[in-house]
Structures are given as C-alpha cells and as structure tokens.
Amino acid sequence: QSALTQPASVSGSPGQSITISCTGTSSDVGRYKYVSWYQQHPGKAPKLMISDVSNRPSGVSNRFSGSKSGNTASLTISGLQAEDEADYYCSSYTGSSTLFGTGTKVTVL
Amino acid sequence: QVQLVQSGSELKNPGASVKVSCKASGYTFKTSAMNWVRQAPGQGLEWMGWINTKTGNPTYAQGFTGRFVFSLDTSVSTAYLQISSLKAEDTAVYYCARDVSTATFDYWGQGTLVTVSS
C-alpha cells in the first residue's frame, strides 16, 4: 500500500489559519473514521493531535481541528504560532493495518 | 503517568542482529496493544506492525516479515523489536507506540536510533 498523500510543505504567518490535506482511497480514509494526525518536532517523537477524524485529546490546543470529506482528511491549525512549526503526519486504518501519510512540513513565516 | 522508555542507540555491522526494548509504565501493560514505527533519516513514518499484549500474537506490515520479530516480557511490561541480518537500509529511528484505540497511538517511546554501518 502506498502512503497517504500530503503536501510536502505548508506555510503561514503568525495568527493565520492553515489546512493540511491527507488524501487516501475508499479503502482507508474514505471507509473508516480512524484517521489521526501527529505533530513531530525535529529530533522528537510524534505527538497525537487528532484522533478519529476530529477528536482532540486532552491537552491539545483547540486551535487544532480535524475533518474529513470523502477520501480526504484535513487538519486545520488556526491562530498559527511559532511553536506550531513542525512536521505533521496523518494516518488511517485500512482494515488490517495502519497507513501513514507522506508528511507535511509546516513553516511559520 | 504513562511512559514508554526505549533502549539506547545502537551501532551494528551489516549482518548482525539488534534487539530494541520498550518498557511501559503508568498503565496496565496488557490493556493496550503495542505498535512499532520506523523513521529512516529525513524520511516519514512507516508502520511496521503491532503485537497483542494479551496473547503475544504479532502482526507484521508488508515489508517487515522475515527479519523482524516482535516479542514481549509481560513480567516487566516490556515489548521488544528484534531485527536480524541487518542491512544499511535498516538504519533508522525505531519507535514503539501504544495503541489507545483502533490505529490511534497516544503515547510514543523516545525512539531508538539503529545505525548499520561497517
């Protein structure tokens, strides 16, 4: 299975909103509600930001939100802050495995 | 608090084996599956598979069969990843990650860098 498709990079100015897309197929993103998003700072382990398409774990800022339409899931970061600069990965259940996205580097201008 | 603490970095020769440990604390070990994720230098995350901590039954992703073995020692709440016949392309950071629900990883180990080089 190929990785889910994400844009290589997204950038925005502080205070702006950005959206990262995650495109899969009808066999993964389009079929299951088990889409997650992870934030990874350089040299650090990934951190769960969104689970089950749109659920925000305790402790995660409400500036982060998730959604899904068809075979594409999206992560929106509102009120962009310098600390949001990191790599972001989506993942989806496929029925028998977990598939990660290609990753998106978010740059805060 | 939940913690997953992995063993330290390893430098191995091609053809050797390595065993990475992931010690869990702060929760009942057998209540959550354990997953393994690989990240090659400068690359993205790659799911390697998971192990059922109640039964010890492992499931391997495509591309991680044969040389990769997941195991447990439930008496010390520890999961292991063993890689045999190491190749240069196995050089990566390996993470363990707790499965809080279907394909959702809420806690991760700090990662173990395995370098394969002569």
mmCIF file of C-alpha atoms in Angstrom:
data_model
loop_
_atom_site.group_PDB
_atom_site.id
_atom_site.type_symbol
_atom_site.label_atom_id
_atom_site.label_comp_id
_atom_site.label_asym_id
_atom_site.label_seq_id
_atom_site.Cartn_x
_atom_site.Cartn_y
_atom_site.Cartn_z
ATOM 1 C CA GLN A 1 0.000 0.000 0.000
ATOM 2 C CA SER A 2 1.237 3.476 -0.830
ATOM 3 C CA ALA A 3 1.417 6.167 1.800
ATOM 4 C CA LEU A 4 -1.409 8.635 2.112
ATOM 5 C CA THR A 5 -0.718 11.807 0.112
ATOM 6 C CA GLN A 6 0.052 15.061 1.904
ATOM 7 C CA PRO A 7 1.510 18.303 0.578
ATOM 8 C CA ALA A 8 5.239 18.466 1.216
ATOM 9 C CA SER A 9 5.033 21.876 2.810
ATOM 10 C CA VAL A 10 2.553 24.472 4.025
ATOM 11 C CA SER A 11 3.402 27.880 5.407
ATOM 12 C CA GLY A 12 1.606 30.735 7.073
ATOM 13 C CA SER A 13 2.159 33.861 9.091
ATOM 14 C CA PRO A 14 1.538 34.024 12.831
ATOM 15 C CA GLY A 15 -2.161 34.306 13.547
ATOM 16 C CA GLN A 16 -3.222 32.901 10.212
ATOM 17 C CA SER A 17 -5.006 29.595 9.617
ATOM 18 C CA ILE A 18 -3.601 26.806 7.512
ATOM 19 C CA THR A 19 -5.033 23.493 6.346
ATOM 20 C CA ILE A 20 -3.141 20.306 5.586
ATOM 21 C CA SER A 21 -4.799 17.710 3.390
ATOM 22 C CA CYS A 22 -4.404 13.957 3.553
ATOM 23 C CA THR A 23 -5.669 12.037 0.546
ATOM 24 C CA GLY A 24 -6.245 8.307 0.599
ATOM 25 C CA THR A 25 -8.697 5.968 -1.056
ATOM 26 C CA SER A 26 -12.100 4.437 -0.450
ATOM 27 C CA SER A 27 -10.270 1.558 1.265
ATOM 28 C CA ASP A 28 -8.742 3.641 4.021
ATOM 29 C CA VAL A 29 -9.547 7.314 4.666
ATOM 30 C CA GLY A 30 -12.863 7.089 2.834
ATOM 31 C CA ARG A 31 -14.001 3.960 4.641
ATOM 32 C CA TYR A 32 -13.013 4.380 8.265
ATOM 33 C CA LYS A 33 -13.383 7.036 10.949
ATOM 34 C CA TYR A 34 -9.941 6.081 12.303
ATOM 35 C CA VAL A 35 -7.927 8.975 10.929
ATOM 36 C CA SER A 36 -5.327 10.532 13.218
ATOM 37 C CA TRP A 37 -2.900 13.421 12.993
ATOM 38 C CA TYR A 38 0.543 13.622 14.615
ATOM 39 C CA GLN A 39 2.912 16.522 15.195
ATOM 40 C CA GLN A 40 6.642 15.869 15.192
ATOM 41 C CA HIS A 41 9.275 18.414 16.140
ATOM 42 C CA PRO A 42 12.868 17.768 14.983
ATOM 43 C CA GLY A 43 14.509 15.001 16.959
ATOM 44 C CA LYS A 44 11.360 14.273 18.934
ATOM 45 C CA ALA A 45 8.776 11.532 18.973
ATOM 46 C CA PRO A 46 5.443 12.152 17.248
ATOM 47 C CA LYS A 47 2.601 13.539 19.351
ATOM 48 C CA LEU A 48 -1.065 12.681 18.823
ATOM 49 C CA MET A 49 -3.006 15.834 17.937
ATOM 50 C CA ILE A 50 -6.268 14.495 16.479
ATOM 51 C CA SER A 51 -7.884 11.047 16.627
ATOM 52 C CA ASP A 52 -10.951 9.552 14.992
ATOM 53 C CA VAL A 53 -11.023 12.288 12.331
ATOM 54 C CA SER A 54 -11.896 15.169 14.636
ATOM 55 C CA ASN A 55 -11.362 14.296 18.313
ATOM 56 C CA ARG A 56 -8.832 16.350 20.177
ATOM 57 C CA PRO A 57 -7.028 14.530 23.017
ATOM 58 C CA SER A 58 -6.878 16.201 26.390
ATOM 59 C CA GLY A 59 -4.165 18.826 26.498
ATOM 60 C CA VAL A 60 -4.106 19.562 22.774
ATOM 61 C CA SER A 61 -4.862 23.174 21.908
ATOM 62 C CA ASN A 62 -8.300 23.878 20.452
ATOM 63 C CA ARG A 63 -6.501 25.683 17.634
ATOM 64 C CA PHE A 64 -6.132 22.247 16.073
ATOM 65 C CA SER A 65 -9.153 20.702 14.362
ATOM 66 C CA GLY A 66 -9.762 17.808 12.004
ATOM 67 C CA SER A 67 -12.342 16.902 9.394
ATOM 68 C CA LYS A 68 -12.936 14.502 6.551
ATOM 69 C CA SER A 69 -14.744 14.561 3.245
ATOM 70 C CA GLY A 70 -14.769 11.510 1.056
ATOM 71 C CA ASN A 71 -11.245 10.147 0.696
ATOM 72 C CA THR A 72 -9.553 13.300 2.012
ATOM 73 C CA ALA A 73 -8.975 14.247 5.630
ATOM 74 C CA SER A 74 -7.822 17.671 6.722
ATOM 75 C CA LEU A 75 -6.046 19.219 9.690
ATOM 76 C CA THR A 76 -6.595 22.920 10.298
ATOM 77 C CA ILE A 77 -4.386 24.975 12.554
ATOM 78 C CA SER A 78 -5.914 28.316 13.439
ATOM 79 C CA GLY A 79 -4.121 31.241 15.046
ATOM 80 C CA LEU A 80 -0.777 29.884 13.841
ATOM 81 C CA GLN A 81 2.024 30.189 16.389
ATOM 82 C CA ALA A 82 5.780 29.791 16.148
ATOM 83 C CA GLU A 83 5.602 26.584 18.214
ATOM 84 C CA ASP A 84 3.395 25.002 15.550
ATOM 85 C CA GLU A 85 6.365 24.814 13.172
ATOM 86 C CA ALA A 86 6.901 21.062 12.833
ATOM 87 C CA ASP A 87 6.219 18.069 10.624
ATOM 88 C CA TYR A 88 2.676 16.730 10.567
ATOM 89 C CA TYR A 89 1.586 13.235 9.615
ATOM 90 C CA CYS A 90 -1.856 11.810 9.066
ATOM 91 C CA SER A 91 -2.645 8.138 9.481
ATOM 92 C CA SER A 92 -5.570 5.905 8.648
ATOM 93 C CA TYR A 93 -6.774 2.444 9.476
ATOM 94 C CA THR A 94 -7.032 0.238 6.397
ATOM 95 C CA GLY A 95 -8.946 -2.679 7.832
ATOM 96 C CA SER A 96 -5.839 -4.682 8.605
ATOM 97 C CA SER A 97 -3.062 -2.155 9.040
ATOM 98 C CA THR A 98 -2.205 1.469 9.718
ATOM 99 C CA LEU A 99 -1.050 3.704 6.903
ATOM 100 C CA PHE A 100 0.806 6.970 7.469
ATOM 101 C CA GLY A 101 0.825 9.995 5.235
ATOM 102 C CA THR A 102 3.890 11.323 3.446
ATOM 103 C CA GLY A 103 4.225 14.150 5.938
ATOM 104 C CA THR A 104 3.909 17.932 5.716
ATOM 105 C CA LYS A 105 6.425 20.472 6.939
ATOM 106 C CA VAL A 106 4.665 23.478 8.430
ATOM 107 C CA THR A 107 6.660 26.696 8.389
ATOM 108 C CA VAL A 108 5.643 29.763 10.365
ATOM 109 C CA LEU A 109 6.837 32.780 8.386
ATOM 110 C CA GLN B 1 1.730 8.981 34.073
ATOM 111 C CA VAL B 2 2.108 6.766 31.034
ATOM 112 C CA GLN B 3 5.667 6.370 29.834
ATOM 113 C CA LEU B 4 7.344 4.273 27.180
ATOM 114 C CA VAL B 5 11.112 4.207 27.635
ATOM 115 C CA GLN B 6 13.211 2.671 24.891
ATOM 116 C CA SER B 7 16.740 1.353 24.956
ATOM 117 C CA GLY B 8 19.645 3.420 23.720
ATOM 118 C CA SER B 9 21.189 3.918 20.300
ATOM 119 C CA GLU B 10 22.883 1.005 18.592
ATOM 120 C CA LEU B 11 25.688 0.810 16.047
ATOM 121 C CA LYS B 12 25.803 -2.530 14.293
ATOM 122 C CA ASN B 13 27.711 -4.135 11.461
ATOM 123 C CA PRO B 14 25.831 -5.398 8.419
ATOM 124 C CA GLY B 15 24.623 -8.942 9.010
ATOM 125 C CA ALA B 16 24.392 -8.544 12.777
ATOM 126 C CA SER B 17 21.226 -8.512 14.889
ATOM 127 C CA VAL B 18 19.782 -5.930 17.227
ATOM 128 C CA LYS B 19 17.104 -6.029 19.911
ATOM 129 C CA VAL B 20 15.325 -2.820 20.904
ATOM 130 C CA SER B 21 13.329 -2.687 24.128
ATOM 131 C CA CYS B 22 10.344 -0.561 25.082
ATOM 132 C CA LYS B 23 9.480 -0.518 28.786
ATOM 133 C CA ALA B 24 5.974 0.633 29.660
ATOM 134 C CA SER B 25 4.877 2.180 32.927
ATOM 135 C CA GLY B 26 1.930 4.105 34.317
ATOM 136 C CA TYR B 27 -0.774 1.781 32.979
ATOM 137 C CA THR B 28 -1.696 -1.893 32.848
ATOM 138 C CA PHE B 29 0.533 -3.269 30.104
ATOM 139 C CA LYS B 30 -1.881 -5.873 28.783
ATOM 140 C CA THR B 31 -4.731 -3.391 28.200
ATOM 141 C CA SER B 32 -3.188 -1.785 25.118
ATOM 142 C CA ALA B 33 -1.538 -3.181 22.012
ATOM 143 C CA MET B 34 1.978 -2.072 21.171
ATOM 144 C CA ASN B 35 2.976 -0.882 17.740
ATOM 145 C CA TRP B 36 6.358 -0.325 16.105
ATOM 146 C CA VAL B 37 7.073 2.527 13.693
ATOM 147 C CA ARG B 38 10.196 3.149 11.640
ATOM 148 C CA GLN B 39 11.562 6.504 10.519
ATOM 149 C CA ALA B 40 14.550 6.449 8.190
ATOM 150 C CA PRO B 41 16.831 9.516 8.219
ATOM 151 C CA GLY B 42 14.985 12.505 6.786
ATOM 152 C CA GLN B 43 12.006 10.344 5.881
ATOM 153 C CA GLY B 44 8.433 9.863 7.066
ATOM 154 C CA LEU B 45 6.810 7.458 9.470
ATOM 155 C CA GLU B 46 6.310 3.836 8.436
ATOM 156 C CA TRP B 47 4.108 1.460 10.392
ATOM 157 C CA MET B 48 5.876 -1.856 10.990
ATOM 158 C CA GLY B 49 3.121 -3.747 12.764
ATOM 159 C CA TRP B 50 1.812 -4.477 16.218
ATOM 160 C CA ILE B 51 1.760 -7.062 18.959
ATOM 161 C CA ASN B 52 -1.218 -8.110 21.022
ATOM 162 C CA THR B 53 -0.052 -7.696 24.607
ATOM 163 C CA LYS B 54 -2.688 -10.121 25.936
ATOM 164 C CA THR B 55 -1.818 -13.045 23.653
ATOM 165 C CA GLY B 56 1.651 -12.146 22.369
ATOM 166 C CA ASN B 57 0.436 -12.563 18.798
ATOM 167 C CA PRO B 58 2.356 -10.287 16.406
ATOM 168 C CA THR B 59 1.148 -8.819 13.116
ATOM 169 C CA TYR B 60 3.694 -7.538 10.624
ATOM 170 C CA ALA B 61 3.158 -4.967 7.909
ATOM 171 C CA GLN B 62 4.194 -5.682 4.339
ATOM 172 C CA GLY B 63 7.920 -5.305 4.071
ATOM 173 C CA PHE B 64 8.548 -6.271 7.670
ATOM 174 C CA THR B 65 8.243 -10.016 7.534
ATOM 175 C CA GLY B 66 11.087 -12.466 7.957
ATOM 176 C CA ARG B 67 13.855 -10.433 9.606
ATOM 177 C CA PHE B 68 11.673 -8.545 12.076
ATOM 178 C CA VAL B 69 10.318 -10.082 15.274
ATOM 179 C CA PHE B 70 8.081 -8.512 17.915
ATOM 180 C CA SER B 71 8.047 -10.069 21.365
ATOM 181 C CA LEU B 72 7.033 -9.347 24.939
ATOM 182 C CA ASP B 73 8.070 -9.905 28.512
ATOM 183 C CA THR B 74 4.863 -9.094 30.346
ATOM 184 C CA SER B 75 6.508 -9.698 33.729
ATOM 185 C CA VAL B 76 8.453 -6.471 33.225
ATOM 186 C CA SER B 77 5.920 -4.688 30.958
ATOM 187 C CA THR B 78 8.364 -4.587 28.081
ATOM 188 C CA ALA B 79 7.993 -5.018 24.336
ATOM 189 C CA TYR B 80 10.880 -5.897 22.070
ATOM 190 C CA LEU B 81 11.766 -5.467 18.426
ATOM 191 C CA GLN B 82 14.484 -7.722 17.064
ATOM 192 C CA ILE B 83 15.956 -7.238 13.621
ATOM 193 C CA SER B 84 18.278 -9.865 12.175
ATOM 194 C CA SER B 85 20.637 -9.840 9.174
ATOM 195 C CA LEU B 86 20.881 -6.085 9.402
ATOM 196 C CA LYS B 87 21.334 -4.074 6.219
ATOM 197 C CA ALA B 88 22.399 -0.475 5.693
ATOM 198 C CA GLU B 89 18.820 0.393 4.766
ATOM 199 C CA ASP B 90 17.665 -0.638 8.233
ATOM 200 C CA THR B 91 19.370 2.486 9.571
ATOM 201 C CA ALA B 92 16.520 4.414 11.165
ATOM 202 C CA VAL B 93 14.886 5.544 14.355
ATOM 203 C CA TYR B 94 12.520 2.915 15.666
ATOM 204 C CA TYR B 95 9.589 3.945 17.860
ATOM 205 C CA CYS B 96 7.231 1.923 19.989
ATOM 206 C CA ALA B 97 3.754 3.414 20.327
ATOM 207 C CA ARG B 98 0.786 2.477 22.487
ATOM 208 C CA ASP B 99 -2.488 1.801 20.741
ATOM 209 C CA VAL B 100 -5.253 3.603 22.662
ATOM 210 C CA SER B 101 -7.918 2.556 20.146
ATOM 211 C CA THR B 102 -8.028 1.383 16.561
ATOM 212 C CA ALA B 103 -4.906 2.648 14.782
ATOM 213 C CA THR B 104 -4.513 5.523 17.259
ATOM 214 C CA PHE B 105 -1.191 5.923 19.017
ATOM 215 C CA ASP B 106 -1.442 8.101 22.106
ATOM 216 C CA TYR B 107 1.950 7.517 23.726
ATOM 217 C CA TRP B 108 5.264 7.010 21.992
ATOM 218 C CA GLY B 109 8.687 5.973 23.150
ATOM 219 C CA GLN B 110 11.522 8.433 22.683
ATOM 220 C CA GLY B 111 12.859 6.432 19.742
ATOM 221 C CA THR B 112 15.934 4.255 19.305
ATOM 222 C CA LEU B 113 18.439 5.056 16.573
ATOM 223 C CA VAL B 114 19.822 1.936 14.941
ATOM 224 C CA THR B 115 22.777 2.609 12.671
ATOM 225 C CA VAL B 116 24.020 -0.163 10.391
ATOM 226 C CA SER B 117 27.493 0.510 9.096
ATOM 227 C CA SER B 118 30.810 -1.236 8.780
#
